[in-house]
């Protein structure tokens, strides 16, 4: 549990301000039909609901069964998740495209290393300018056509997994057409076979992976590859003596341009009375992007986004897309804080809108910072109360940073020392923590307890998105949290730490990026699987989204399973009303994908199940 | 249900459940909550897979022509024909809660009460390889927080009331 959040939430003078927790309480009991996924609103004959206790109605008006409704709803959810990730990718793509066309922008290619790596991966032996054009053409093809998608996935996934997916006929026909196709099949009177719908869901989730992989790779090219670095997390990073700007959302373009413009405004902020100039802090995945690339401190993760405003010391909250609660406008109203929306597709009633365009990024950023400084002047100092809690955070575990580290140990076969440790049992397995916060769970409770439980069993933990935020806030991203690991894993982390140049052990949880960077984890797992000449599903690995909330996280979970990573879900998903669908997802799916979903709301039982799963995989590998 | 002597005196002694049709949006949350409250696990996600499958004891219906919403549920009548019809004394007014309850140990599901009910709200549940069971609203007397259908109603169309108080406070509804 996050003490800083608890402190502000329970502060008597702030009780009047409504937060997500209050609204969650008011929303109880939530509709049972919705919770079971048995409600269909896809046509105007409806809404239809199926009685889960076997009484009538047992079918929708069109005759669809409970399993059909549940599978159709799941398809739609995944399509929305895939759309969100790939649209994020398109925003980055557009900036790069403008650069390749020679439009004068403030953005430039920050990581030629990553760029060359991609050119090599896709066999493009071209110079810089032509290479960029060709790479973008390829990305565009992957977004829009079957061959493009096929090519990109073939180069990204292990040969065995790719063959398996091809055999199942679930290779997406490009990101955009797959989303279109998925939405089409859920139209009234189209696909009614839950098995076929679930295959469609798998296909769409792979489109999500594709869109996300492009987004993550192109972001790295444009904004740089994260490198190992230290920073700090939790609400204590908000500075009472500075003009505080929180960046919130998912798209790093806006926040990066604000970050680059801040040095020019320190003087102006000081003139306004802020001794420490302008202070940028991150929230949610925009925060994570800046945390990993630029070491910008992270204030908090998704469930407590409103709480950051309650400190009374935020002068502006700049938001872009995804996971931004509309209620922020009301909370900001109670203080001097300016809520600033920046994307044309994401406006909030009560917020100020400053439209972001790549061409005018500099002016937009300046305008935003000036607004914040102006707001600072009307800050009520009596209302400022910043919990003095912040944790040291070691971040930047991109695949490149990890390889760089391993190359220092073994130049010829960088993965060998790592794999050797896995074989020896010093690293019992790897578990990816991903996903959001959900008010159905005490914030971060599942993350923290599962991490403790798994690390104790020498399982190496990696995290992305708000999972990373949760671990940052409680200090698990710090080398000083080494005590939560088992002795064998401690040895490995201490040994690896000697090569970082920081002269500190590595932390028990490796923060790999925002939620769009989950593909980074798949890249590492693929590399390990290729080295061992096995499939990803043979590795002693698992994923867990113990507090998931968004449609994107459901898409991520589904592709993780599709790619062979057994995935735990800690919040009951809205599919249990379809008995057959539930049976397939939690059991039968193993037959075709060699991975499945584990649905378990108790973090301790879930940890046991994951450990059991990893032990089984180790036994099968004979280690 | 706990034996009578173990149960504490309900604060809702002599309660009635009032249905206010104008507020009902036909979401049927009460029907689900009712079935869950009669399940073994008391949890929606597991209740739907129990055998025998838990049954709801109240139904919300809307007439096709006039669109009048009504609720069918045992009304725990003041002079209850079902009580009179039972020759075994299995269905009686509970002295603690003043609700009419079935003693499942005594009941042999002879259907006399089902036939006697003037509101036609009692139902028989046939279970494979087991004795059938009479389904009847129990006012959730075993649950300290009161009837589940009332708690689950998002629009407060269902309210618990002690009859005399209701007349005074809700006479305009």
PDB file of C-alpha atoms in Angstrom, chain A residues 199-306:
ATOM      1  CA  UNK A 199      -9.284 -17.261 -32.735  1.00  0.00           C
ATOM      2  CA  UNK A 200     -10.264 -13.798 -33.985  1.00  0.00           C
ATOM      3  CA  UNK A 201      -9.416 -12.419 -30.558  1.00  0.00           C
ATOM      4  CA  UNK A 202      -5.985 -14.069 -30.753  1.00  0.00           C
ATOM      5  CA  UNK A 203      -5.433 -12.633 -34.217  1.00  0.00           C
ATOM      6  CA  UNK A 204      -6.416  -9.164 -33.044  1.00  0.00           C
ATOM      7  CA  UNK A 205      -4.177  -9.428 -30.003  1.00  0.00           C
ATOM      8  CA  UNK A 206      -1.271 -10.241 -32.325  1.00  0.00           C
ATOM      9  CA  UNK A 207      -2.156  -7.108 -34.296  1.00  0.00           C
ATOM     10  CA  UNK A 208      -1.899  -5.327 -30.962  1.00  0.00           C
ATOM     11  CA  UNK A 209       1.562  -6.823 -30.435  1.00  0.00           C
ATOM     12  CA  UNK A 210       2.586  -5.723 -33.909  1.00  0.00           C
ATOM     13  CA  UNK A 211       1.338  -2.153 -33.439  1.00  0.00           C
ATOM     14  CA  UNK A 212       2.987  -2.010 -30.060  1.00  0.00           C
ATOM     15  CA  UNK A 213       6.293  -3.384 -31.310  1.00  0.00           C
ATOM     16  CA  UNK A 214       6.371  -0.764 -34.064  1.00  0.00           C
ATOM     17  CA  UNK A 215       5.425   1.983 -31.597  1.00  0.00           C
ATOM     18  CA  UNK A 216       8.070   0.947 -29.088  1.00  0.00           C
ATOM     19  CA  UNK A 217      10.832   0.553 -31.685  1.00  0.00           C
ATOM     20  CA  UNK A 218      10.078   3.824 -33.447  1.00  0.00           C
ATOM     21  CA  UNK A 219       9.908   5.649 -30.083  1.00  0.00           C
ATOM     22  CA  UNK A 220      13.374   4.336 -29.321  1.00  0.00           C
ATOM     23  CA  UNK A 221      14.657   5.581 -32.692  1.00  0.00           C
ATOM     24  CA  UNK A 222      13.128   9.015 -32.224  1.00  0.00           C
ATOM     25  CA  UNK A 223      13.649   9.569 -28.502  1.00  0.00           C
ATOM     26  CA  UNK A 224      16.545   7.298 -27.616  1.00  0.00           C
ATOM     27  CA  UNK A 225      17.053   3.888 -26.033  1.00  0.00           C
ATOM     28  CA  UNK A 226      16.640   3.834 -22.238  1.00  0.00           C
ATOM     29  CA  UNK A 227      19.931   3.301 -20.423  1.00  0.00           C
ATOM     30  CA  UNK A 228      20.494   2.248 -16.822  1.00  0.00           C
ATOM     31  CA  UNK A 229      20.106   5.215 -14.512  1.00  0.00           C
ATOM     32  CA  UNK A 230      18.933   6.285 -11.077  1.00  0.00           C
ATOM     33  CA  UNK A 231      15.969   8.457 -10.272  1.00  0.00           C
ATOM     34  CA  UNK A 232      13.315   8.779  -7.555  1.00  0.00           C
ATOM     35  CA  UNK A 233       9.629   7.858  -7.258  1.00  0.00           C
ATOM     36  CA  UNK A 234       6.530   8.674  -5.222  1.00  0.00           C
ATOM     37  CA  UNK A 235       4.752  11.897  -4.304  1.00  0.00           C
ATOM     38  CA  UNK A 236       7.772  13.290  -2.465  1.00  0.00           C
ATOM     39  CA  UNK A 237       9.291  14.171  -5.856  1.00  0.00           C
ATOM     40  CA  UNK A 238       6.919  17.148  -6.085  1.00  0.00           C
ATOM     41  CA  UNK A 239       8.953  20.148  -5.003  1.00  0.00           C
ATOM     42  CA  UNK A 240       7.249  22.834  -2.897  1.00  0.00           C
ATOM     43  CA  UNK A 241       9.866  25.368  -3.974  1.00  0.00           C
ATOM     44  CA  UNK A 242       9.431  24.852  -7.708  1.00  0.00           C
ATOM     45  CA  UNK A 243       6.866  25.270 -10.445  1.00  0.00           C
ATOM     46  CA  UNK A 244       5.642  21.683 -10.723  1.00  0.00           C
ATOM     47  CA  UNK A 245       4.381  20.347 -14.013  1.00  0.00           C
ATOM     48  CA  UNK A 246       3.019  16.792 -14.041  1.00  0.00           C
ATOM     49  CA  UNK A 247       2.985  14.988 -17.379  1.00  0.00           C
ATOM     50  CA  UNK A 248       0.366  12.273 -17.565  1.00  0.00           C
ATOM     51  CA  UNK A 249      -0.895   9.837 -20.191  1.00  0.00           C
ATOM     52  CA  UNK A 250       1.010   7.671 -22.641  1.00  0.00           C
ATOM     53  CA  UNK A 251       2.437   9.538 -25.602  1.00  0.00           C
ATOM     54  CA  UNK A 252       5.986  10.780 -25.018  1.00  0.00           C
ATOM     55  CA  UNK A 253       5.976  13.412 -27.797  1.00  0.00           C
ATOM     56  CA  UNK A 254       4.326  16.247 -25.862  1.00  0.00           C
ATOM     57  CA  UNK A 255       6.129  15.578 -22.612  1.00  0.00           C
ATOM     58  CA  UNK A 256       9.537  15.292 -24.273  1.00  0.00           C
ATOM     59  CA  UNK A 257       9.149  18.679 -25.933  1.00  0.00           C
ATOM     60  CA  UNK A 258       8.102  20.208 -22.598  1.00  0.00           C
ATOM     61  CA  UNK A 259      11.134  18.645 -20.955  1.00  0.00           C
ATOM     62  CA  UNK A 260      13.431  20.062 -23.614  1.00  0.00           C
ATOM     63  CA  UNK A 261      12.016  23.550 -23.207  1.00  0.00           C
ATOM     64  CA  UNK A 262      12.234  23.685 -19.391  1.00  0.00           C
ATOM     65  CA  UNK A 263      15.867  24.891 -19.170  1.00  0.00           C
ATOM     66  CA  UNK A 264      14.803  28.124 -20.876  1.00  0.00           C
ATOM     67  CA  UNK A 265      12.169  28.818 -18.246  1.00  0.00           C
ATOM     68  CA  UNK A 266      14.055  28.297 -15.003  1.00  0.00           C
ATOM     69  CA  UNK A 267      14.874  32.012 -14.803  1.00  0.00           C
ATOM     70  CA  UNK A 268      11.293  33.038 -15.391  1.00  0.00           C
ATOM     71  CA  UNK A 269      10.107  30.637 -12.704  1.00  0.00           C
ATOM     72  CA  UNK A 270      12.622  32.073 -10.258  1.00  0.00           C
ATOM     73  CA  UNK A 271      11.375  35.562 -11.023  1.00  0.00           C
ATOM     74  CA  UNK A 272       7.884  34.369 -10.143  1.00  0.00           C
ATOM     75  CA  UNK A 273       9.200  33.244  -6.774  1.00  0.00           C
ATOM     76  CA  UNK A 274       9.966  29.562  -7.324  1.00  0.00           C
ATOM     77  CA  UNK A 275      13.524  29.112  -6.009  1.00  0.00           C
ATOM     78  CA  UNK A 276      14.117  25.773  -7.713  1.00  0.00           C
ATOM     79  CA  UNK A 277      12.823  26.708 -11.147  1.00  0.00           C
ATOM     80  CA  UNK A 278      10.620  24.334 -13.101  1.00  0.00           C
ATOM     81  CA  UNK A 279      10.206  20.747 -11.905  1.00  0.00           C
ATOM     82  CA  UNK A 280       8.764  18.097 -14.229  1.00  0.00           C
ATOM     83  CA  UNK A 281       7.260  14.974 -12.641  1.00  0.00           C
ATOM     84  CA  UNK A 282       5.652  11.994 -14.331  1.00  0.00           C
ATOM     85  CA  UNK A 283       2.402  10.124 -13.802  1.00  0.00           C
ATOM     86  CA  UNK A 284       1.314   6.861 -15.423  1.00  0.00           C
ATOM     87  CA  UNK A 285       3.096   5.810 -18.640  1.00  0.00           C
ATOM     88  CA  UNK A 286       4.094   9.253 -19.922  1.00  0.00           C
ATOM     89  CA  UNK A 287       5.912   9.483 -16.611  1.00  0.00           C
ATOM     90  CA  UNK A 288       7.484   6.094 -17.241  1.00  0.00           C
ATOM     91  CA  UNK A 289       8.670   7.090 -20.720  1.00  0.00           C
ATOM     92  CA  UNK A 290      10.459  10.143 -19.288  1.00  0.00           C
ATOM     93  CA  UNK A 291      11.646   8.181 -16.248  1.00  0.00           C
ATOM     94  CA  UNK A 292      13.382   5.571 -18.382  1.00  0.00           C
ATOM     95  CA  UNK A 293      14.763   7.831 -21.079  1.00  0.00           C
ATOM     96  CA  UNK A 294      15.518  11.002 -19.142  1.00  0.00           C
ATOM     97  CA  UNK A 295      15.492  10.006 -15.473  1.00  0.00           C
ATOM     98  CA  UNK A 296      12.580  12.345 -14.710  1.00  0.00           C
ATOM     99  CA  UNK A 297      11.097  11.443 -11.300  1.00  0.00           C
ATOM    100  CA  UNK A 298       7.820   9.534 -11.203  1.00  0.00           C
ATOM    101  CA  UNK A 299       5.132  10.984  -8.939  1.00  0.00           C
ATOM    102  CA  UNK A 300       2.596   8.196  -8.918  1.00  0.00           C
ATOM    103  CA  UNK A 301       0.785   5.553 -10.966  1.00  0.00           C
ATOM    104  CA  UNK A 302      -2.696   5.362 -12.414  1.00  0.00           C
ATOM    105  CA  UNK A 303      -5.148   4.862  -9.524  1.00  0.00           C
ATOM    106  CA  UNK A 304      -3.720   7.769  -7.559  1.00  0.00           C
ATOM    107  CA  UNK A 305      -3.488  10.279 -10.403  1.00  0.00           C
ATOM    108  CA  UNK A 306      -5.979  12.557  -8.636  1.00  0.00           C
TER     109      UNK A 306
END
